PDB file of C-alpha atoms in Angstrom:
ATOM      1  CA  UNK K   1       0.000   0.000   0.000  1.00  0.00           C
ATOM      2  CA  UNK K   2       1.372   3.561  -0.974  1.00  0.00           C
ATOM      3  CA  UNK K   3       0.273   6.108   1.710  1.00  0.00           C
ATOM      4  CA  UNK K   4       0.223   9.626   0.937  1.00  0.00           C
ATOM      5  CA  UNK K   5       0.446  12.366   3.981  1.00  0.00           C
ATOM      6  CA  UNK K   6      -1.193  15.162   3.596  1.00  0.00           C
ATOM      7  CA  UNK K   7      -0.577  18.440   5.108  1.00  0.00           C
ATOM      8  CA  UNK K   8      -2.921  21.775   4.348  1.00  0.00           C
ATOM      9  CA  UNK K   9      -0.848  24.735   5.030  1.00  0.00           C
ATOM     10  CA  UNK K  10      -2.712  27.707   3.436  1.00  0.00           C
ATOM     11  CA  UNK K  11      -0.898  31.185   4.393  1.00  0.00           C
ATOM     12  CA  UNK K  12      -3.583  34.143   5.501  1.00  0.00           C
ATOM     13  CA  UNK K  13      -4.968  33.020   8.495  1.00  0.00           C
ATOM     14  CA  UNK K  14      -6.883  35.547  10.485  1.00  0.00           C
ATOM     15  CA  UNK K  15      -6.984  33.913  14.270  1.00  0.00           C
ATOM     16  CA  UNK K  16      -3.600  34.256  14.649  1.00  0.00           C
ATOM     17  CA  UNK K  17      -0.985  35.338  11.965  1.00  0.00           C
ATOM     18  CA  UNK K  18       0.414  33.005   9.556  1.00  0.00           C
ATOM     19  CA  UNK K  19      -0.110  30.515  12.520  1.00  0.00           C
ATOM     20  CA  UNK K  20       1.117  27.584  10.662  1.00  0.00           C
ATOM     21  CA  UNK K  21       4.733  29.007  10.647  1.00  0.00           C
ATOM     22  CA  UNK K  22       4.769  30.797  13.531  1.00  0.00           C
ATOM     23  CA  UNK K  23       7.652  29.615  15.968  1.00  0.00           C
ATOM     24  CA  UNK K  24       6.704  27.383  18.718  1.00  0.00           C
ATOM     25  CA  UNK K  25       9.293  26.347  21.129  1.00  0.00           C
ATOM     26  CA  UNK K  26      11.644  28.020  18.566  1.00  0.00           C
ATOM     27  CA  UNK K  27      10.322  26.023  15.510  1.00  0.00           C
ATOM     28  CA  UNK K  28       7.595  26.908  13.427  1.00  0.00           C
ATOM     29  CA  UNK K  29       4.359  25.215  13.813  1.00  0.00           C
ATOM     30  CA  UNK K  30       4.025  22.512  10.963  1.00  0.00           C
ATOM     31  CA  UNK K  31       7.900  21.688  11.540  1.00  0.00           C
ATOM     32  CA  UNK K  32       5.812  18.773  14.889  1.00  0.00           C
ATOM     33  CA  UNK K  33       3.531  17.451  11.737  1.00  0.00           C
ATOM     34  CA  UNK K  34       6.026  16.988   9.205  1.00  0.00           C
ATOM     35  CA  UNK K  35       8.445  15.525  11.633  1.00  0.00           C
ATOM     36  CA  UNK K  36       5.791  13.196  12.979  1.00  0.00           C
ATOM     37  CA  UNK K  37       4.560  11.894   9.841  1.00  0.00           C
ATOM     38  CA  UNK K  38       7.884  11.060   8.464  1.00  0.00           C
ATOM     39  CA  UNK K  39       9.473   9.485  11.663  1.00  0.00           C
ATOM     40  CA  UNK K  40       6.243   7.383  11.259  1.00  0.00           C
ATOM     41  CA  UNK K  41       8.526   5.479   8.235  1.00  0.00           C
ATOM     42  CA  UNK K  42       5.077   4.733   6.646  1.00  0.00           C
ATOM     43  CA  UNK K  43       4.607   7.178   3.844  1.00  0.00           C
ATOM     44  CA  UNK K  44       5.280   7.129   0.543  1.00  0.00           C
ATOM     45  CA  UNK K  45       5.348  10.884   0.516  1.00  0.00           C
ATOM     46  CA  UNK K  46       4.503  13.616   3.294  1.00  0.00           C
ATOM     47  CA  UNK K  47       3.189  16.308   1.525  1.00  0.00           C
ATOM     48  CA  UNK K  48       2.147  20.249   2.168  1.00  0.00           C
ATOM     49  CA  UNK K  49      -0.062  21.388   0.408  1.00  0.00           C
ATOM     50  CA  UNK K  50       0.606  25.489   0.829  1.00  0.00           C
ATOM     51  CA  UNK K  51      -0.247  28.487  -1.843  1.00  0.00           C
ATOM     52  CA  UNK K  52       2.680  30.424  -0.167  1.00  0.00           C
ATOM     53  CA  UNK K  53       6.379  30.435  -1.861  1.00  0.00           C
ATOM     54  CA  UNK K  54       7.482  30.864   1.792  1.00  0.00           C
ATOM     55  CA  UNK K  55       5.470  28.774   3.701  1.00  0.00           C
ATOM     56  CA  UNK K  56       6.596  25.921   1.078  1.00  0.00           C
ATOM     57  CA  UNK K  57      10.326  26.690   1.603  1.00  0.00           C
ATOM     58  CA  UNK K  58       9.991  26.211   5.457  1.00  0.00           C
ATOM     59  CA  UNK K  59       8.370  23.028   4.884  1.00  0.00           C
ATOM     60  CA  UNK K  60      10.966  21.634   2.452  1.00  0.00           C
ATOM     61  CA  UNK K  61      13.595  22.819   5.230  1.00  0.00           C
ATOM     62  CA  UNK K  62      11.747  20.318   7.713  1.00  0.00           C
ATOM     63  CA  UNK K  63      11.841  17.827   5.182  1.00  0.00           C
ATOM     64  CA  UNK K  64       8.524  17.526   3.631  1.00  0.00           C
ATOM     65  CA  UNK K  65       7.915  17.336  -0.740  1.00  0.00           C
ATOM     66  CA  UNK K  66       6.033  21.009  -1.391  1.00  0.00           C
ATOM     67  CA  UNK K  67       5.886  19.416  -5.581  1.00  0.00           C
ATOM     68  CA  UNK K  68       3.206  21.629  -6.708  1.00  0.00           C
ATOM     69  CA  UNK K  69       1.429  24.554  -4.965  1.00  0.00           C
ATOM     70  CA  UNK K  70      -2.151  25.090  -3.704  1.00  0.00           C
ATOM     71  CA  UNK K  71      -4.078  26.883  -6.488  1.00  0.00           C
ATOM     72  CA  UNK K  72      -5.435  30.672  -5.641  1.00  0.00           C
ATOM     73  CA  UNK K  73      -9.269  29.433  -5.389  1.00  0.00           C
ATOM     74  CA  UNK K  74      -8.628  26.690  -2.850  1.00  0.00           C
ATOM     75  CA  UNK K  75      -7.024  28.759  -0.255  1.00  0.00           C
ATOM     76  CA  UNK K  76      -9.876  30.844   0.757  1.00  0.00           C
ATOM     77  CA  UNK K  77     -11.265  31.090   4.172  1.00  0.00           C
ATOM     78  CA  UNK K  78     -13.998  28.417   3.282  1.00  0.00           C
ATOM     79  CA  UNK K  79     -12.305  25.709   1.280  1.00  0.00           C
ATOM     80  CA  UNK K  80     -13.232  22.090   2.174  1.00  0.00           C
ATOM     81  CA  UNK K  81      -9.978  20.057   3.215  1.00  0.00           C
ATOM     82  CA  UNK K  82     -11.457  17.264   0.809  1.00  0.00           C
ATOM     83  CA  UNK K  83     -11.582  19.566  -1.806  1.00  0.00           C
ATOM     84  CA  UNK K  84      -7.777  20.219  -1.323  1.00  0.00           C
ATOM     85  CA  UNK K  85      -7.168  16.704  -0.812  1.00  0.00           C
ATOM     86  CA  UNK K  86      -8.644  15.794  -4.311  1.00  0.00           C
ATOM     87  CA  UNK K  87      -6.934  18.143  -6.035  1.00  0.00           C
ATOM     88  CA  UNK K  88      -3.391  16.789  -4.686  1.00  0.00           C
ATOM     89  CA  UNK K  89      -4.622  13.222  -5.143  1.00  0.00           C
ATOM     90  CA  UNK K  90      -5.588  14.749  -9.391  1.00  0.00           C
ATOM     91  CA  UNK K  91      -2.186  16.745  -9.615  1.00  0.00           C
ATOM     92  CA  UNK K  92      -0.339  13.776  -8.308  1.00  0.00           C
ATOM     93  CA  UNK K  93      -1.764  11.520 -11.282  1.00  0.00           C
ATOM     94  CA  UNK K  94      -0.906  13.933 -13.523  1.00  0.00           C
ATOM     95  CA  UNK K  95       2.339  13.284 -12.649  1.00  0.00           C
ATOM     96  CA  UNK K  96       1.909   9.800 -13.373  1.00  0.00           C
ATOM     97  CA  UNK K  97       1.968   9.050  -9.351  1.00  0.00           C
ATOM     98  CA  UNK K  98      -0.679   7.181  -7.655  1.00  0.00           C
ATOM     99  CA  UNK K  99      -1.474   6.337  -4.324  1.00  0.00           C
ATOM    100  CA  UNK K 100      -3.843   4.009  -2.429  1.00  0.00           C
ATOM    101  CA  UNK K 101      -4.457   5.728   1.090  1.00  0.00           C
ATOM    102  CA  UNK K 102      -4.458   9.233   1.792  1.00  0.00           C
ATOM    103  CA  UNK K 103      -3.604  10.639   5.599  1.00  0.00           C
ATOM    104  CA  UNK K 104      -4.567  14.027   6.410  1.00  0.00           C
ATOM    105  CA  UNK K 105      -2.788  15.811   9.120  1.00  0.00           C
ATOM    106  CA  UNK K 106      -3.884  19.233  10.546  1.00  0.00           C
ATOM    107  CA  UNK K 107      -0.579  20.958  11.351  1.00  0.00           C
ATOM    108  CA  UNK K 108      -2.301  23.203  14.098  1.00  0.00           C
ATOM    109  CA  UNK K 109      -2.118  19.746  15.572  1.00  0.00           C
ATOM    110  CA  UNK K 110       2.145  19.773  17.281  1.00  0.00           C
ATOM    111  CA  UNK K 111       0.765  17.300  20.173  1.00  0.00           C
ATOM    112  CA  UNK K 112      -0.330  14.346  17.869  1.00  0.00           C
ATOM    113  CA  UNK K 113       2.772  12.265  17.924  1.00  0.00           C
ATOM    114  CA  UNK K 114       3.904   9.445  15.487  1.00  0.00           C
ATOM    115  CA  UNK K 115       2.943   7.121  17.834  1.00  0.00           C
ATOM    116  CA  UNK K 116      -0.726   8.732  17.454  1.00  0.00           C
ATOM    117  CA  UNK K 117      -0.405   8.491  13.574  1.00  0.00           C
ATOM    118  CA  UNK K 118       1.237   4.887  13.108  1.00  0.00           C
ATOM    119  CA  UNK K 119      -1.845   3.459  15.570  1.00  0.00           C
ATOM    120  CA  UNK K 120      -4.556   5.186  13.572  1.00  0.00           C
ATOM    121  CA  UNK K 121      -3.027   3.693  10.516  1.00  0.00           C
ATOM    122  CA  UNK K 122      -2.809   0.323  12.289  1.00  0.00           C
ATOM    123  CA  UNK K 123      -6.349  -0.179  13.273  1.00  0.00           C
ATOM    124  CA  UNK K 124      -7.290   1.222   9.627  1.00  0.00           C
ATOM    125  CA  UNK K 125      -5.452  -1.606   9.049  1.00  0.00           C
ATOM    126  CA  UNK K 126      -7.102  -4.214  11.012  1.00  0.00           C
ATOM    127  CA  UNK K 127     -10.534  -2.588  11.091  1.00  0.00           C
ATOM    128  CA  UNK K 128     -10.461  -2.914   7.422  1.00  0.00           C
ATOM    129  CA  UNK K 129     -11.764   0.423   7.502  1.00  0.00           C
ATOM    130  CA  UNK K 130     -12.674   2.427   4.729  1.00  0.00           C
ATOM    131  CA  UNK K 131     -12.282   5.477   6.998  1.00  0.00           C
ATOM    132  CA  UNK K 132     -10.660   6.480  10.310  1.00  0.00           C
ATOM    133  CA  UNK K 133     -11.017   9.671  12.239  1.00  0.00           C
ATOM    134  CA  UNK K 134      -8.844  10.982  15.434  1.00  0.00           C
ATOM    135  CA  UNK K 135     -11.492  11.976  18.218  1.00  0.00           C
ATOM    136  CA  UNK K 136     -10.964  12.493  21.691  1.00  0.00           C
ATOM    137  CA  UNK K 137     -13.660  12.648  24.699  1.00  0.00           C
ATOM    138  CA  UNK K 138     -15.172  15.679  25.697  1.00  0.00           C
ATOM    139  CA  UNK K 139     -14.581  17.250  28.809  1.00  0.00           C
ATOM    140  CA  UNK K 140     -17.969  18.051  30.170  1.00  0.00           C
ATOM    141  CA  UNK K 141     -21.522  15.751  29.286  1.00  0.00           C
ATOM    142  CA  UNK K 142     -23.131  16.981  26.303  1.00  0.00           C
ATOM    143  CA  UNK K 143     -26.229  16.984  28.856  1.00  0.00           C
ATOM    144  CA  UNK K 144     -24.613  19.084  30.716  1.00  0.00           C
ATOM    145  CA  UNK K 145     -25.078  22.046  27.583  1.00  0.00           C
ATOM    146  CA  UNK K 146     -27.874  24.920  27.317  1.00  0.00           C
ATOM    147  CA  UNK K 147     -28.459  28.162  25.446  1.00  0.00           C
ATOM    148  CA  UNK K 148     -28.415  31.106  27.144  1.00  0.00           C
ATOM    149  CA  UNK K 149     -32.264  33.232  26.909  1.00  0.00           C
ATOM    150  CA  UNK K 150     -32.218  36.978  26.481  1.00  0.00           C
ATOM    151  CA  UNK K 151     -30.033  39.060  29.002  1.00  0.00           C
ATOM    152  CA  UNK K 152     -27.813  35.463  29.243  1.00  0.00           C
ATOM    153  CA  UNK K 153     -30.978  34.149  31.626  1.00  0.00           C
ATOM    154  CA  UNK K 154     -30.315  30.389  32.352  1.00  0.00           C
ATOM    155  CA  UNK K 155     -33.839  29.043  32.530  1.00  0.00           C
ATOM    156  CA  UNK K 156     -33.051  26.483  30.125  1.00  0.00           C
ATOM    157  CA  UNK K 157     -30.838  24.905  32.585  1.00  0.00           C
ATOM    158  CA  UNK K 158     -33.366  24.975  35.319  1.00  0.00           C
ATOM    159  CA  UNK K 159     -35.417  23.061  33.134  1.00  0.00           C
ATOM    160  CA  UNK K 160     -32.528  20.443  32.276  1.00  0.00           C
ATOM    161  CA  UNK K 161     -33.112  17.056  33.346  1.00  0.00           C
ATOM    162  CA  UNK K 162     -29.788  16.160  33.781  1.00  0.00           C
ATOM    163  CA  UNK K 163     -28.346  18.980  36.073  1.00  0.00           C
ATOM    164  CA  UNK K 164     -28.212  17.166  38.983  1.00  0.00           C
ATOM    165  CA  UNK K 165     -27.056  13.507  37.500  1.00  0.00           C
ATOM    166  CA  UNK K 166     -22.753  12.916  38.216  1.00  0.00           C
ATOM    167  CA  UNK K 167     -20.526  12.766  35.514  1.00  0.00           C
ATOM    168  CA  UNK K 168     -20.448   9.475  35.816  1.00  0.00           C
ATOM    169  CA  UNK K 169     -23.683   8.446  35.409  1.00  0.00           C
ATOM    170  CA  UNK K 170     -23.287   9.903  31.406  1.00  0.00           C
ATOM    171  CA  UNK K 171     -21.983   8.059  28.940  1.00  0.00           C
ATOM    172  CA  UNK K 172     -18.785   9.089  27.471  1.00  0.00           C
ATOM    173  CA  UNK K 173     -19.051  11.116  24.297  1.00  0.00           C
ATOM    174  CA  UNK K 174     -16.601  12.117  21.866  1.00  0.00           C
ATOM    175  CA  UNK K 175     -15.925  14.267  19.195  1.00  0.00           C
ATOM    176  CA  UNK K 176     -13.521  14.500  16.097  1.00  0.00           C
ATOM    177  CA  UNK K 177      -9.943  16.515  16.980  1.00  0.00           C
ATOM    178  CA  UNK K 178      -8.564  17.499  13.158  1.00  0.00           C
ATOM    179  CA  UNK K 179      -5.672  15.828  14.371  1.00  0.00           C
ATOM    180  CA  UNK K 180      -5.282  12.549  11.693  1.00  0.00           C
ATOM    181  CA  UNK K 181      -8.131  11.194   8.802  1.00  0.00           C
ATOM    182  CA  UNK K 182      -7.126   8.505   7.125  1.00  0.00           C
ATOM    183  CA  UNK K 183      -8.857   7.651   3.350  1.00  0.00           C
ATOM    184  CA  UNK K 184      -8.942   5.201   0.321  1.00  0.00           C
ATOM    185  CA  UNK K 185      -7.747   7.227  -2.164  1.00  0.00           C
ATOM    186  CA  UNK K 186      -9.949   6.646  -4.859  1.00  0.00           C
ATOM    187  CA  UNK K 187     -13.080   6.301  -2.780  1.00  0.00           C
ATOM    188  CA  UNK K 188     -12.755  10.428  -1.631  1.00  0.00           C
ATOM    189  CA  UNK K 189     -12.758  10.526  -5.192  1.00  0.00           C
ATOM    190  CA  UNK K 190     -15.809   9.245  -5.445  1.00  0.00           C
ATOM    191  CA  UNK K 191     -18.984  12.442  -5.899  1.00  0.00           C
ATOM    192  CA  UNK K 192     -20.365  13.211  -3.093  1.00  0.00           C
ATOM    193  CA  UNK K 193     -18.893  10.304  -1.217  1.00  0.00           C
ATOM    194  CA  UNK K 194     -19.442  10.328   2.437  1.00  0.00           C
ATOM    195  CA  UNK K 195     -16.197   9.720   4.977  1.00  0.00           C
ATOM    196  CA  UNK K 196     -18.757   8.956   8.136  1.00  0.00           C
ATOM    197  CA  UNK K 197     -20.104   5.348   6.851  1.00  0.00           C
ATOM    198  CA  UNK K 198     -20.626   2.418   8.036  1.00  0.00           C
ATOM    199  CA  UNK K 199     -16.237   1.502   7.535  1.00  0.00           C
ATOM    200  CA  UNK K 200     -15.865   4.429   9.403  1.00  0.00           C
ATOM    201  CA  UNK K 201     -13.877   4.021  12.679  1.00  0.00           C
ATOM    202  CA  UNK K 202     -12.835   6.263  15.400  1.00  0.00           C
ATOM    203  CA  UNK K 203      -8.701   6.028  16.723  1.00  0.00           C
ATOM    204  CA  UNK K 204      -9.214   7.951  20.118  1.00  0.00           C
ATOM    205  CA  UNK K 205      -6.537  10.303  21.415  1.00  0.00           C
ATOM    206  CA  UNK K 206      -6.147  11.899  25.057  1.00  0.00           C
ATOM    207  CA  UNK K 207      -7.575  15.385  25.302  1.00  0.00           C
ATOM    208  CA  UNK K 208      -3.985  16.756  25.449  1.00  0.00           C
ATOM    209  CA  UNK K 209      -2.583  15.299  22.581  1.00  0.00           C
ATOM    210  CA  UNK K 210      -5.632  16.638  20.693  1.00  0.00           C
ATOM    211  CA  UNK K 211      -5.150  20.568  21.249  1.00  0.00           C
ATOM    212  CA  UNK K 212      -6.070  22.419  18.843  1.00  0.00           C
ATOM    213  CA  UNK K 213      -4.166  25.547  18.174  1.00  0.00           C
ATOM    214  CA  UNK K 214      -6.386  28.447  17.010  1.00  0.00           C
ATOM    215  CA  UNK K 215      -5.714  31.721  18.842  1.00  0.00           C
ATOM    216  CA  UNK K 216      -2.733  32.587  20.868  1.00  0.00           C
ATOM    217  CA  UNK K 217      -4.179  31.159  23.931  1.00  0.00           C
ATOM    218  CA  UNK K 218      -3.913  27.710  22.308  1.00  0.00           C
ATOM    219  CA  UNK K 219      -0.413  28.775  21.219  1.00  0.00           C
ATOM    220  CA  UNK K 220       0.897  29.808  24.705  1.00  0.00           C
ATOM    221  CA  UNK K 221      -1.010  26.701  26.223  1.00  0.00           C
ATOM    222  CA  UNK K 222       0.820  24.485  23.779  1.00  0.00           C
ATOM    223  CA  UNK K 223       3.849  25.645  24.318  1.00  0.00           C
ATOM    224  CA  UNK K 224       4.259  25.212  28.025  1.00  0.00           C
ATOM    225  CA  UNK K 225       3.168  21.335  27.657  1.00  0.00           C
ATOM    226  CA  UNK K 226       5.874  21.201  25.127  1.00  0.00           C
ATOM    227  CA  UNK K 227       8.519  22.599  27.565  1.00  0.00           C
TER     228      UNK K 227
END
C-alpha cells in the first residue's frame, strides 16, 4: 500500500498570523507534523499542500515534498480540506503518481505524535476500515449544555433534566480533533462520497494530545506542555 500524507498549510490566516509558521518552542508550527509523519517510516510521501512560496520553503527545510502549490481558489477562508485533498490526489496523477491511502494531518495539531499516527493507521489496518477519524472525549456531558435566553438568563438549565445527574452516570461522548483522517484514495474521489459510513472508525486520542491551536491562547497553552 502507498500512503500519501497530507498536510494543508494555506498562508492568511486571520486567528492568529500566519499561525502555521509561527515559531513554537523556537520552531515553526508545521515543523511537529512533518516531523511526525515522516518518523512514522510509513509514507510514501509527506506532503504540504501550501499556496505560499514561503510557507513551502519552510516546509521543504523540515523535510517535507512542497511538488506543486495550492491553487489561488482553494485557499480561501472556506475551502473544504477534501476539496484540497482531491486536487493533490488529481495533480499527483498527472504526474503519473498514484497512491492508495491518503492521511490528512492538521498541522495546528504539534501534540499528535507518530505514535498517534502509526496506531490510527494500524487499526485502519485491522478494522479494514474504509475510513478512520482521530477523536478524543469531551470534557464536560453533552447533557450538561444549554443556550443562554435573552439578558444570558439560564432558565433552560433549570429546566434540564440532567443537572443534577454525576458525571459518571453519562456516557462518554466524543468528538472528532482534526488531528489525523485517514482515506482510500480513490473512494474520496468518489462524488459526493461520504467519509462517516458504516467503515468508518474512530482512533481515540487523550484530550492533550488533541489541542487544537487556534488563537494565541492555544499557542501559549501548547507551548508550556511542550517545555
Amino acid at each position: 500500500m502507498k500512503y500519501l500524507a497530507i498536510i494543508p498549510a494555506r498562508s492568511g490566516s486571520k486567528g492568529l498570523k500566519d499561525k502555521n509558521i509561527k515559531l513554537l518552542n523556537e520552531k515553526p508550527l508545521i515543523a511537529y507534523t512533518i516531523e511526525a509523519a515522516l518518523t512514522t517510516k510509513i509514507f510514501e510521501e509527506v506532503m504540504v499542500s501550501t499556496d505560499s512560496f514561503h510557507y513551502a520553503e519552510i516546509s521543504r527545510r523540515y523535510g517535507a515534498s512542497v511538488p506543486f502549490l495550492r491553487k489561488e481558489e482553494l485557499a480561501g477562508d472556506n475551502t473544504s480540506s477534501w476539496d484540497v485533498v482531491k486536487q493533490v490526489l488529481e495533480d499527483y496523477k498527472k504526474m503519473g503518481i498514484v497512491f492508495d491511502k491518503c492521511v490528512l494531518l492538521q498541522p495546528t495539531s504539534p501534540l499528535r505524535t507518530k505514535d498517534d499516527i502509526t496506531n490510527a493507521i494500524t487499526l485502519y489496518q485491522e478494522k479494514n476500515a474504509e475510513t478512520v477519524v482521530s477523536v478524543c472525549e469531551t470534557e464536560h456531558p453533552a447533557q450538561w449544555c444549554f443556550t443562554l435566553e435573552d439578558g444570558n438568563s439560564m432558565i433552560n438549565f433549570s429546566k434540564s433534566p440532567y443537572r443534577n445527574m454525576r458525571r459518571q452516570e453519562f456516557p462518554k461522548t466524543y468528538h472528532e480533533n482534526g488531528a489525523i483522517y485517514i482515506v482510500d484514495a480513490k473512494k474520496i474521489m468518489e462524488k459526493d462520497y461520504d467519509i462517516y459510513q458504516n467503515r468508518c472508525f474512530a482512533y481515540i486520542m487523550s484530550r492533550k494530545a488533541s489541542m487544537d491551536i487556534d488563537n494565541q491562547e492555544d499557542f501559549d497553552r501548547a507551548e508550556y506542555y511542550l517545555k
